[in-house]
Short mmCIF file of C-alpha atoms in Angstrom, two decimals:
data_model
loop_
_atom_site.label_atom_id
_atom_site.label_comp_id
_atom_site.label_asym_id
_atom_site.label_seq_id
_atom_site.Cartn_x
_atom_site.Cartn_y
_atom_site.Cartn_z
CA MET A 24 -35.04 7.48 -41.88
CA GLN A 25 -32.79 7.16 -38.96
CA HIS A 26 -32.78 4.40 -36.31
CA ALA A 27 -35.84 4.21 -34.03
CA PRO A 28 -33.96 3.94 -30.69
CA ALA A 29 -32.09 7.22 -31.37
CA CYS A 30 -35.37 8.96 -32.26
CA ARG A 31 -36.94 7.75 -28.98
CA GLN A 32 -34.07 9.13 -26.79
CA SER A 33 -34.47 12.63 -28.09
CA ASP A 34 -37.21 15.07 -27.12
CA PRO A 35 -39.44 15.76 -30.10
CA ALA A 36 -40.44 19.12 -28.77
CA ALA A 37 -36.68 20.32 -28.52
CA SER A 38 -35.65 18.70 -31.78
CA PRO A 39 -35.17 20.94 -34.90
CA ASP A 40 -37.68 20.53 -37.65
CA VAL A 41 -36.24 19.11 -40.78
CA THR A 42 -39.46 19.36 -42.93
CA HIS A 43 -38.86 22.92 -43.99
CA THR A 44 -35.57 23.08 -45.97
CA ASP A 45 -34.43 25.28 -48.81
CA ALA A 46 -34.91 24.03 -52.30
CA VAL A 47 -32.14 21.78 -53.80
CA THR A 48 -31.78 21.48 -57.55
CA ALA A 49 -31.60 18.22 -59.14
CA THR A 50 -28.15 18.81 -60.46
CA SER A 51 -26.72 19.49 -57.00
CA ARG A 52 -28.55 16.42 -55.59
CA ARG A 53 -27.04 14.20 -58.26
CA ASP A 54 -23.47 15.64 -58.13
CA PHE A 55 -23.01 15.09 -54.29
CA ASN A 56 -21.68 11.88 -53.05
CA LEU A 57 -21.19 10.94 -49.46
CA ILE A 58 -17.68 11.06 -48.20
CA CYS A 59 -17.22 7.58 -46.80
CA ASP A 60 -13.45 7.18 -47.10
CA PRO A 61 -11.87 8.19 -43.83
CA ALA A 62 -8.70 9.45 -45.64
CA MET A 63 -10.85 12.15 -47.24
CA GLN A 64 -12.24 13.42 -44.02
CA GLU A 65 -9.03 15.13 -42.92
CA ILE A 66 -8.47 18.87 -42.94
CA SER A 67 -5.64 18.78 -45.41
CA VAL A 68 -7.57 17.02 -48.13
CA SER A 69 -11.18 17.97 -47.48
CA ALA A 70 -13.09 19.59 -50.31
CA SER A 71 -15.31 21.56 -47.99
CA ARG A 72 -14.34 25.16 -47.02
CA ARG A 73 -13.77 26.51 -43.48
CA ILE A 74 -16.65 27.87 -41.38
CA ARG A 75 -16.02 30.11 -38.40
CA ARG A 76 -19.62 31.25 -37.39
CA ALA A 77 -21.93 28.67 -35.63
CA LYS A 78 -24.87 30.26 -37.51
CA ASP A 79 -23.52 29.18 -40.79
CA PHE A 80 -22.71 25.71 -39.49
CA LEU A 81 -26.22 25.21 -38.38
CA ALA A 82 -27.70 26.45 -41.61
CA ALA A 83 -25.40 24.01 -43.63
CA ALA A 84 -26.37 21.17 -41.30
CA GLN A 85 -30.12 22.00 -41.76
CA PHE A 86 -29.71 21.95 -45.49
CA MET A 87 -27.72 18.91 -45.86
CA VAL A 88 -29.91 16.76 -43.54
CA GLY A 89 -33.19 18.19 -44.78
CA ALA A 90 -32.23 17.51 -48.38
CA GLY A 91 -31.86 13.84 -47.64
CA PHE A 92 -28.35 13.48 -48.85
CA HIS A 93 -27.71 10.92 -46.08
CA PRO A 94 -30.36 8.16 -45.51
CA ARG A 95 -29.77 7.84 -41.73
CA ALA A 96 -29.32 11.54 -40.75
CA GLY A 97 -32.18 13.24 -38.98
CA ARG A 98 -33.27 15.00 -35.85
CA THR A 99 -30.57 13.60 -33.66
CA THR A 100 -27.91 14.60 -36.15
CA LEU A 101 -29.17 18.27 -36.05
CA LEU A 102 -29.22 18.06 -32.12
CA LEU A 103 -25.54 17.00 -32.26
CA ALA A 104 -24.76 19.78 -34.80
CA LYS A 105 -26.42 22.24 -32.42
CA VAL A 106 -24.11 21.15 -29.50
CA PHE A 107 -21.05 21.41 -31.82
CA ALA A 108 -22.17 24.96 -32.80
CA GLU A 109 -22.11 25.96 -29.17
CA ARG A 110 -18.62 24.70 -28.78
CA MET A 111 -17.44 26.54 -32.04
CA ARG A 112 -17.80 29.93 -30.21
CA ARG A 113 -14.85 29.18 -28.03
CA ASN A 114 -12.40 29.06 -30.94
CA GLY A 115 -11.91 31.77 -33.61
CA GLN A 116 -11.02 29.10 -36.32
CA GLY A 117 -14.16 27.04 -35.72
CA HIS A 118 -12.38 24.15 -34.11
CA PHE A 119 -13.76 22.36 -31.12
CA PRO A 120 -12.99 19.21 -29.04
CA PHE A 121 -15.09 16.00 -29.11
CA SER A 122 -15.80 13.96 -26.04
CA ALA A 123 -18.21 11.10 -26.63
CA GLU A 124 -18.83 10.73 -22.94
CA ALA A 125 -19.69 14.31 -22.23
CA THR A 126 -21.76 14.61 -25.47
CA ALA A 127 -23.74 11.50 -24.54
CA ARG A 128 -24.49 12.91 -21.04
CA GLU A 129 -25.62 16.26 -22.51
CA LEU A 130 -28.01 14.86 -25.01
CA GLY A 131 -29.06 11.76 -23.11
CA LEU A 132 -27.92 9.39 -25.74
CA LYS A 133 -25.62 6.28 -25.93
CA ARG A 134 -22.02 6.58 -26.79
CA ARG A 135 -22.60 4.45 -29.89
CA THR A 136 -25.36 6.70 -31.09
CA VAL A 137 -23.13 9.77 -30.69
CA TYR A 138 -20.39 7.97 -32.67
CA ASN A 139 -22.74 7.17 -35.49
CA HIS A 140 -24.13 10.66 -35.91
CA VAL A 141 -20.70 12.14 -35.85
CA ARG A 142 -19.90 9.81 -38.63
CA TYR A 143 -22.97 11.00 -40.56
CA LEU A 144 -21.78 14.65 -40.25
CA ARG A 145 -18.34 13.77 -41.46
CA GLU A 146 -19.87 11.84 -44.53
CA LEU A 147 -22.04 14.87 -45.28
CA GLY A 148 -18.84 16.97 -45.56
CA LEU A 149 -19.72 19.08 -42.38
CA LEU A 150 -16.88 17.95 -40.08
CA VAL A 151 -13.26 17.14 -40.73
CA TYR A 152 -10.38 16.00 -38.55
CA VAL A 153 -7.99 18.47 -37.19
CA GLU A 154 -6.34 16.04 -34.71
CA HIS A 155 -7.09 12.47 -33.84
CA GLY A 156 -7.49 11.66 -30.06
CA SER A 157 -5.46 9.01 -28.41
CA LYS A 158 -5.64 7.12 -25.09
CA ARG A 159 -1.89 7.25 -24.80
CA ASN A 160 -0.72 9.16 -21.62
CA VAL A 161 0.97 12.27 -22.94
CA LEU A 162 2.27 13.08 -19.32
CA ARG A 163 4.50 9.94 -19.48
CA SER A 164 6.14 11.31 -22.74
CA ARG A 165 6.40 14.93 -21.50
CA TYR A 166 8.15 14.01 -18.04
CA GLY A 167 10.11 11.10 -19.49
CA SER A 168 12.21 9.40 -16.72
CA ALA A 169 10.82 11.71 -14.20
CA TRP A 170 7.32 10.44 -14.58
CA THR A 171 5.84 8.65 -11.65
CA SER A 172 2.39 7.31 -10.80
CA THR A 173 1.63 10.42 -8.85
CA VAL A 174 1.91 12.57 -11.94
CA GLY A 175 -1.26 11.19 -13.39
CA TYR A 176 -2.83 10.40 -16.55
CA ARG A 177 -3.83 12.53 -19.55
CA GLY A 178 -4.89 11.67 -23.02
CA THR A 179 -5.34 13.71 -26.10
CA ALA A 180 -8.87 14.74 -27.38
CA THR A 181 -10.17 14.55 -30.80
CA LEU A 182 -10.38 18.04 -32.55
CA PHE A 183 -12.99 18.68 -35.23
CA ALA A 184 -13.33 21.64 -37.68
CA ALA A 185 -16.72 22.85 -39.01
CA VAL A 186 -16.84 23.04 -42.69
CA ALA A 187 -19.45 23.70 -45.40
CA PRO A 188 -19.77 21.39 -48.52
CA ARG A 189 -19.64 23.10 -51.90
CA VAL A 190 -23.27 21.81 -52.75
CA TRP A 191 -24.53 24.10 -49.90
CA ASP A 192 -22.62 26.96 -51.26
CA GLU A 193 -24.01 26.32 -54.84
CA ALA A 194 -27.56 26.04 -53.43
CA MET A 195 -27.26 29.32 -51.41
CA GLY A 196 -25.73 31.22 -54.29
CA HIS A 197 -22.34 31.87 -52.67
CA ARG A 198 -19.36 32.79 -54.76
CA ILE A 199 -16.26 30.85 -53.59
CA ASP A 200 -12.70 31.62 -54.28
CA GLY A 201 -10.24 28.70 -54.01
CA GLU A 202 -10.52 25.02 -53.30
CA GLY A 203 -10.56 22.91 -50.24
CA TYR A 204 -10.51 24.05 -46.60
CA ALA A 205 -8.71 27.31 -47.47
CA ALA A 206 -11.49 28.55 -49.78
CA ARG A 207 -13.43 31.60 -48.87
CA GLN A 208 -16.70 33.31 -49.83
CA ILE A 209 -16.15 36.44 -51.90
CA GLY A 210 -19.83 37.29 -52.71
CA VAL A 211 -23.14 36.05 -53.82
CA THR A 212 -24.79 35.43 -57.17
CA ASP A 213 -28.04 36.88 -58.42
CA ALA A 214 -29.87 33.79 -57.16
CA GLY A 215 -28.22 33.91 -54.01
CA ARG A 216 -29.12 37.65 -53.59
CA GLU A 217 -32.84 36.84 -54.30
CA LEU A 218 -32.74 34.02 -51.79
CA ALA A 219 -31.35 36.35 -49.09
CA VAL A 220 -33.92 38.95 -49.77
CA ALA A 221 -36.69 36.33 -49.41
CA LYS A 222 -35.36 35.07 -46.16
CA ALA A 223 -35.02 38.59 -44.76
CA ALA A 224 -38.63 39.33 -45.71
CA GLU A 225 -39.71 36.08 -44.08
CA ARG A 226 -37.84 36.96 -40.84
CA GLN A 227 -39.51 40.35 -40.82
CA GLN A 228 -42.94 38.82 -41.24
CA GLU A 229 -42.31 36.47 -38.35
CA ARG A 230 -41.30 39.32 -36.08
CA GLN A 231 -44.49 41.18 -36.90
CA THR A 232 -46.78 38.11 -36.38
CA PRO A 233 -47.96 37.95 -32.77
CA GLN A 234 -46.89 34.81 -31.12
CA PRO A 235 -49.59 32.60 -29.57
CA THR A 236 -49.54 32.64 -25.76
CA ASP A 237 -50.83 30.10 -23.38
CA PRO A 238 -54.43 30.27 -22.19
CA VAL A 239 -54.91 31.84 -18.70
CA ASP A 240 -55.62 29.42 -15.92
CA ASN A 241 -59.14 30.60 -14.40
CA PHE A 242 -59.75 27.46 -12.41
CA ARG A 243 -58.36 29.05 -9.19
CA SER A 244 -60.41 31.00 -6.63
CA CYS A 245 -59.21 34.26 -8.04
CA THR A 246 -57.69 35.71 -11.11
CA PRO A 247 -53.82 36.13 -11.41
CA SER A 248 -54.23 39.83 -11.24
CA VAL A 249 -55.68 39.72 -7.72
CA VAL A 250 -53.16 38.92 -4.86
CA VAL A 251 -54.53 38.11 -1.50
CA PRO A 252 -52.73 40.13 1.25
CA GLN A 253 -50.40 38.03 3.25
CA PRO A 254 -49.06 38.89 6.70
CA ARG A 255 -45.59 40.36 6.83
CA THR A 256 -42.85 38.00 8.05
CA SER A 257 -39.28 38.55 8.89
CA SER A 258 -38.23 36.61 5.87
CA SER A 259 -39.83 39.20 3.49
CA VAL A 260 -37.71 41.94 5.11
CA ASP A 261 -34.23 40.61 5.39
CA GLY A 262 -34.05 38.18 2.53
CA GLY A 263 -32.29 38.67 -0.79
CA ILE A 264 -30.11 41.28 -2.27
CA LYS A 265 -33.13 43.47 -3.55
CA ASP A 266 -34.00 44.25 0.22
CA ARG A 267 -30.72 45.94 1.12
CA THR A 268 -32.34 49.33 1.67
CA ARG A 269 -35.05 47.88 3.87
CA GLU A 270 -32.50 45.85 5.79
CA ARG A 271 -30.45 48.94 6.66
CA ALA A 272 -33.56 50.90 7.65
CA CYS A 273 -34.67 48.11 10.05
CA GLN A 274 -31.18 47.97 11.87
CA LYS A 275 -31.30 48.60 15.51
CA THR A 276 -28.14 50.50 15.80
CA PRO A 277 -27.61 52.94 12.67
CA ARG A 278 -24.20 52.99 11.17
CA PRO A 279 -22.08 55.87 12.20
CA HIS A 280 -21.71 58.53 9.42
CA ARG A 281 -20.19 61.85 9.05
CA SER A 282 -22.56 64.68 9.65
CA LYS A 283 -23.18 67.10 6.80
CA GLY A 284 -20.65 69.96 6.57
CA SER A 285 -18.26 68.39 9.10
CA THR A 286 -15.23 69.48 7.09
CA GLN A 287 -15.96 73.01 7.62
CA TRP A 288 -15.76 73.72 3.84
CA SER A 289 -18.60 75.65 2.24
CA PRO A 290 -19.74 75.14 -1.36
CA ALA A 291 -18.19 78.37 -2.53
CA ARG A 292 -14.78 77.51 -0.79
CA THR A 293 -14.91 74.09 -2.46
CA ALA A 294 -15.49 75.75 -5.90
CA ALA A 295 -12.58 78.10 -5.42
CA ALA A 296 -10.29 75.13 -4.36
CA MET A 297 -11.33 73.39 -7.54
CA GLU A 298 -10.38 76.45 -9.52
CA GLU A 299 -6.93 76.42 -7.90
CA ALA A 300 -6.62 72.65 -8.35
CA ARG A 301 -7.25 73.22 -12.07
CA GLY A 302 -4.38 75.77 -12.29
CA VAL A 303 -2.08 73.31 -10.51
CA GLN A 304 -3.04 70.53 -12.83
CA LEU A 305 -2.17 72.66 -15.91
CA GLN A 306 1.24 73.44 -14.49
CA THR A 307 2.12 69.84 -13.46
CA TRP A 308 2.60 67.37 -16.29
CA TRP A 309 1.97 64.17 -14.47
CA ALA A 310 -1.16 65.58 -12.72
CA GLN A 311 -2.95 66.33 -16.04
CA GLY A 312 -5.88 64.08 -16.87
CA SER A 313 -6.96 63.53 -13.25
CA CYS A 314 -10.21 64.37 -11.60
CA VAL A 315 -10.26 68.13 -10.50
CA ARG A 316 -12.63 67.36 -7.62
CA GLN A 317 -10.36 64.58 -6.31
CA LEU A 318 -7.30 66.62 -6.91
CA SER A 319 -8.68 69.56 -5.03
CA PHE A 320 -9.60 67.36 -2.03
CA ALA A 321 -5.98 65.89 -1.91
CA LEU A 322 -4.54 69.39 -1.99
CA ARG A 323 -6.62 70.74 0.84
CA PRO A 324 -3.71 70.75 3.28
CA PHE A 325 -1.93 73.20 1.04
CA PHE A 326 -5.09 75.38 0.73
CA GLU A 327 -5.50 75.25 4.51
CA ALA A 328 -1.90 76.51 4.97
CA GLY A 329 -2.59 79.40 2.54
CA TRP A 330 -0.46 78.22 -0.33
CA THR A 331 -1.13 79.62 -3.81
CA GLN A 332 -1.46 77.46 -6.89
CA GLU A 333 2.08 78.56 -8.02
CA ALA A 334 3.62 77.46 -4.74
CA ILE A 335 1.89 74.22 -4.91
CA ALA A 336 3.06 73.65 -8.53
CA ARG A 337 6.61 74.32 -7.48
CA GLU A 338 6.34 71.88 -4.60
CA LEU A 339 4.89 69.17 -6.77
CA ALA A 340 7.70 69.82 -9.38
CA ARG A 341 10.42 69.11 -6.58
CA TRP A 342 8.92 65.62 -6.14
CA THR A 343 10.64 64.44 -9.45
CA VAL A 344 7.95 61.83 -10.34
CA PRO A 345 9.37 59.75 -13.20
CA LEU A 346 6.08 58.13 -14.40
CA ARG A 347 2.51 59.26 -14.29
CA PRO A 348 0.87 57.71 -11.23
CA ARG A 349 -2.16 55.36 -11.75
CA HIS A 350 -4.29 57.33 -9.14
CA ILE A 351 -2.93 60.89 -9.03
CA ALA A 352 -5.09 62.16 -6.09
CA SER A 353 -4.24 59.11 -3.84
CA TYR A 354 -0.62 59.52 -4.62
CA ILE A 355 -0.53 63.24 -3.77
CA ALA A 356 -2.36 62.65 -0.59
CA SER A 357 -0.10 59.85 0.68
CA GLU A 358 3.04 61.76 -0.41
CA ILE A 359 1.97 64.98 1.49
CA ARG A 360 1.44 62.72 4.59
CA ARG A 361 4.82 61.01 4.15
CA ARG A 362 6.71 64.14 3.62
CA VAL A 363 5.05 65.98 6.56
CA ASN A 364 5.83 63.09 8.88
CA SER A 365 9.38 62.69 7.70
CA GLY A 366 10.08 66.45 8.16
CA SER A 367 10.83 67.36 4.47
CA LEU A 368 7.57 69.34 4.11
CA PHE A 369 6.42 71.92 6.80
CA LEU A 370 2.80 72.51 7.26
CA PRO A 371 0.87 73.72 10.22
CA ASP A 372 0.15 71.17 12.93
CA GLY A 373 -3.24 69.49 12.72
CA LEU A 374 -3.66 69.59 8.88
CA VAL A 375 -2.06 66.14 8.35
CA ALA A 376 -2.57 63.09 10.57
CA PRO A 377 0.52 61.72 11.98
CA TYR A 378 1.60 58.14 11.53
CA ARG A 379 0.89 55.77 14.49
CA GLN A 380 4.27 55.38 16.29
CA PRO A 381 4.96 52.14 18.19
CA GLU A 382 5.26 52.43 22.01
CA THR A 383 8.79 52.98 23.15
CA SER A 384 10.46 52.20 26.56
CA THR A 385 11.40 54.99 28.79
CA TRP A 386 14.15 52.94 30.46
CA ASP A 387 12.91 53.78 33.85
CA ASP A 388 11.84 50.32 34.91
CA GLY A 389 15.03 49.82 37.22
CA LYS A 390 15.78 46.38 35.83
CA THR A 391 17.84 47.04 32.63
CA PRO A 392 18.99 50.20 30.83
CA HIS A 393 17.45 48.99 27.59
CA GLY A 394 13.79 48.61 28.63
CA PRO A 395 11.58 45.65 29.42
CA ARG A 396 11.32 44.65 25.66
CA TYR A 397 15.08 44.17 25.44
CA GLU A 398 15.01 42.11 28.54
CA ALA A 399 12.24 39.89 27.29
CA MET A 400 14.21 39.34 24.10
CA GLN A 401 17.36 38.40 25.95
CA VAL A 402 15.39 35.97 28.04
CA PHE A 403 13.88 34.45 24.87
CA LYS A 404 17.41 34.14 23.26
CA ALA A 405 18.86 32.47 26.42
CA SER A 406 16.09 29.94 26.63
CA THR A 407 16.02 29.15 22.93
CA TYR A 408 19.55 29.53 21.43
CA ARG A 409 22.19 29.72 24.22
CA PRO A 410 21.98 25.98 25.26
CA ALA A 411 22.38 24.86 21.71
CA ALA A 412 25.34 27.33 21.18
CA ALA A 413 27.07 26.06 24.44
CA ARG A 414 26.67 22.57 23.22
CA ALA A 415 28.13 23.46 19.89
CA ALA A 416 31.11 25.24 21.48
CA THR A 417 31.84 22.23 23.69
CA ALA A 418 31.72 19.94 20.67
CA LEU A 419 34.02 22.24 18.78
CA GLN A 420 36.55 22.31 21.67
CA GLU A 421 36.58 18.52 21.76
CA ILE A 422 37.20 18.24 18.12
CA ARG A 423 40.10 20.73 18.30
CA GLN A 424 41.63 18.76 21.12
CA ALA A 425 41.34 15.43 19.27
CA LEU A 426 43.05 17.09 16.26
CA ALA A 427 45.90 18.46 18.28
CA ASN A 428 46.52 15.13 19.91
CA ARG A 429 46.56 13.45 16.64
CA SER A 430 48.99 15.95 15.07
CA GLY A 431 51.32 15.62 18.04
CA LYS A 432 51.65 11.81 17.61
CA HIS A 433 52.10 11.94 13.82
CA ARG A 434 53.94 15.28 13.25
CA LEU A 435 56.20 15.52 10.27
CA GLU A 436 59.20 17.70 9.67
CA PRO A 437 58.18 20.86 7.84
CA GLN A 438 59.91 21.47 4.42
CA ARG A 439 62.23 24.37 4.30
CA GLY A 440 61.27 27.33 2.24
CA ARG A 441 57.58 26.31 1.86
CA ARG A 442 56.21 26.70 5.42
CA VAL A 443 56.49 29.17 8.11
CA SER A 444 58.23 27.58 11.11
CA GLY A 445 56.05 27.55 14.22
CA ALA A 446 52.83 27.61 12.53
CA HIS A 447 50.79 24.50 13.51
CA PRO A 448 47.08 23.57 13.44
CA GLU A 449 46.73 24.20 17.08
CA ASN A 450 47.90 27.80 16.63
CA LEU A 451 44.95 29.05 14.77
CA ARG A 452 44.61 32.28 16.72
CA LEU A 453 47.99 34.25 16.94
CA THR A 454 48.59 37.69 18.27
CA ARG A 455 49.99 40.43 16.28
CA GLN A 456 53.28 40.14 18.13
CA GLU A 457 53.54 36.44 17.33
CA ILE A 458 52.84 37.02 13.64
CA ASP A 459 55.42 39.88 13.41
CA ALA A 460 57.96 37.56 14.98
CA LEU A 461 57.31 34.81 12.57
CA LEU A 462 57.64 37.17 9.58
CA ALA A 463 60.94 38.58 10.89
CA GLU A 464 62.48 35.14 11.28
CA ASN A 465 61.28 33.76 7.87
CA ARG A 466 61.53 35.09 4.28
CA PRO A 467 58.23 36.55 3.11
CA VAL A 468 56.41 34.62 0.50
CA THR A 469 56.09 36.35 -2.91
CA ALA A 470 53.03 36.01 -5.04
CA CYS A 471 51.09 37.73 -7.72
CA GLU A 472 52.71 40.87 -9.25
CA SER A 473 55.90 40.52 -7.24
CA LEU A 474 56.44 37.03 -8.36
CA TRP A 475 55.84 37.83 -12.01
CA ALA A 476 58.19 40.94 -11.81
CA ASP A 477 61.07 38.68 -10.41
CA ALA A 478 60.56 36.13 -13.06
CA GLU A 479 60.80 38.73 -15.82
CA GLN A 480 63.89 40.34 -14.40
CA SER A 481 65.63 37.06 -14.10
CA ALA A 482 64.69 36.08 -17.59
CA GLU A 483 66.06 39.37 -19.01
CA ARG A 484 69.27 38.92 -17.21
CA ARG A 485 69.72 35.39 -18.50
CA ILE A 486 69.03 36.46 -22.17
CA GLU A 487 71.45 39.36 -21.80
CA ALA A 488 74.18 37.11 -20.50
CA GLU A 489 73.72 34.62 -23.31
CA SER A 490 73.70 37.24 -26.11
CA ARG A 491 76.79 39.20 -24.93
CA LEU A 492 79.67 38.87 -27.43
CA ASP A 493 83.21 38.09 -26.37
CA SER A 494 84.95 40.29 -29.03
CA TRP A 495 83.54 43.32 -30.86
CA GLU A 496 84.60 45.31 -33.93
CA TYR A 497 84.14 49.06 -34.70
CA ARG A 498 82.44 50.03 -37.84
CA SER A 499 82.38 53.51 -39.15
CA PRO A 500 78.88 55.07 -40.12
CA ALA A 501 77.99 54.92 -43.71
CA SER A 502 78.59 58.06 -45.86
CA PRO A 503 75.54 59.90 -46.82
CA GLU A 504 74.30 59.55 -50.38
CA LEU A 505 74.90 62.28 -53.03
CA ARG A 506 71.94 64.02 -54.13
#
């Protein structure tokens, strides 16, 4: 029997019933021992196998609690197992996070009660630890020296895995392959098959049994089938999404709509255009698979101009489409309009709507040859940028004058052969004649390929002069060998 305070905080009507449980043999009851050692409640050393479906977890919890393996587990334990089963559906491996505060608010229990019943589920072999939660700020470790108080705080949550103890598999007649958490169910025994058939028959009988309904309240002035007519109000007409049709019917100004037959296309002509569009679709690889009705509507400018399906297919082949468009009809309509307005496709006037062109100036305003827009732009530039540019030019001129005065006082003699005479910091802008005069008076500076070529030629001449012999001796060529 569980604690009395925990029982008072739960709703008896919503609590699961633990009186009806499956039969447990005496052998299974005697062989099962509670897992009280926290070290044996880890996922790596657990003797229970993994459960991925919430239905199996609830069935195992119902069996273990109803069999009385734990003296303190009861209705509140099953309520907690039901909450955990809902969280299991978010993960394919049957793992779920655990928050004592959120679970206590959801069940209307105290945090200590939640902790106790979670411990009961772990001792029954229904839950194992995947990861232990911590109050340590993981953001501080992640950011390191870059962490500040504005980054915030974030701890790690406890992760549980739903498992099934071996005693439940034996009672249900499950055939298990393997040991521990990685074990899996590979079939059922004969007793398990009989139990499954009995459960299926019981569920079928429950479906066929009519459910009791609440009695009809006849204490009112009229029965529920009679509704007193009520005066119509404005709220009954324009309220809710279900009254959209009535709302449009009661509008004072009807929405403008296109009159029937305004495109001047008869049903027979539309059907003929669809047949032509089908031929174009078969001859164009990237148009295959599209809606023929939408394709025929997009090709109407060609049909209006009198083009045949062969001519339309040749024109579409010139477009060199590298990939299949996502919406073929919209692409064709927009491409026809673009090519007609750019002049690369010629169709009669009025078949394709022109692009909206911006208004241009006729330059006949008498004030400026570039139009009023250009004049307004120049006025904006003069009022915004030219004062700052004038101040910058004045400051630059003052800096150049200060540098020239300083270089005149502390001027050094230029080194011969390394500088061009007459070139000073104040002469930053030289004319072409001044540059030619300086190059004629001074030796040009060699660099890159010319400098490397001169160095190689001088090295070859030096090596040749050093290896030249003062005396030489004539040697006759060797006689050929006798064969």
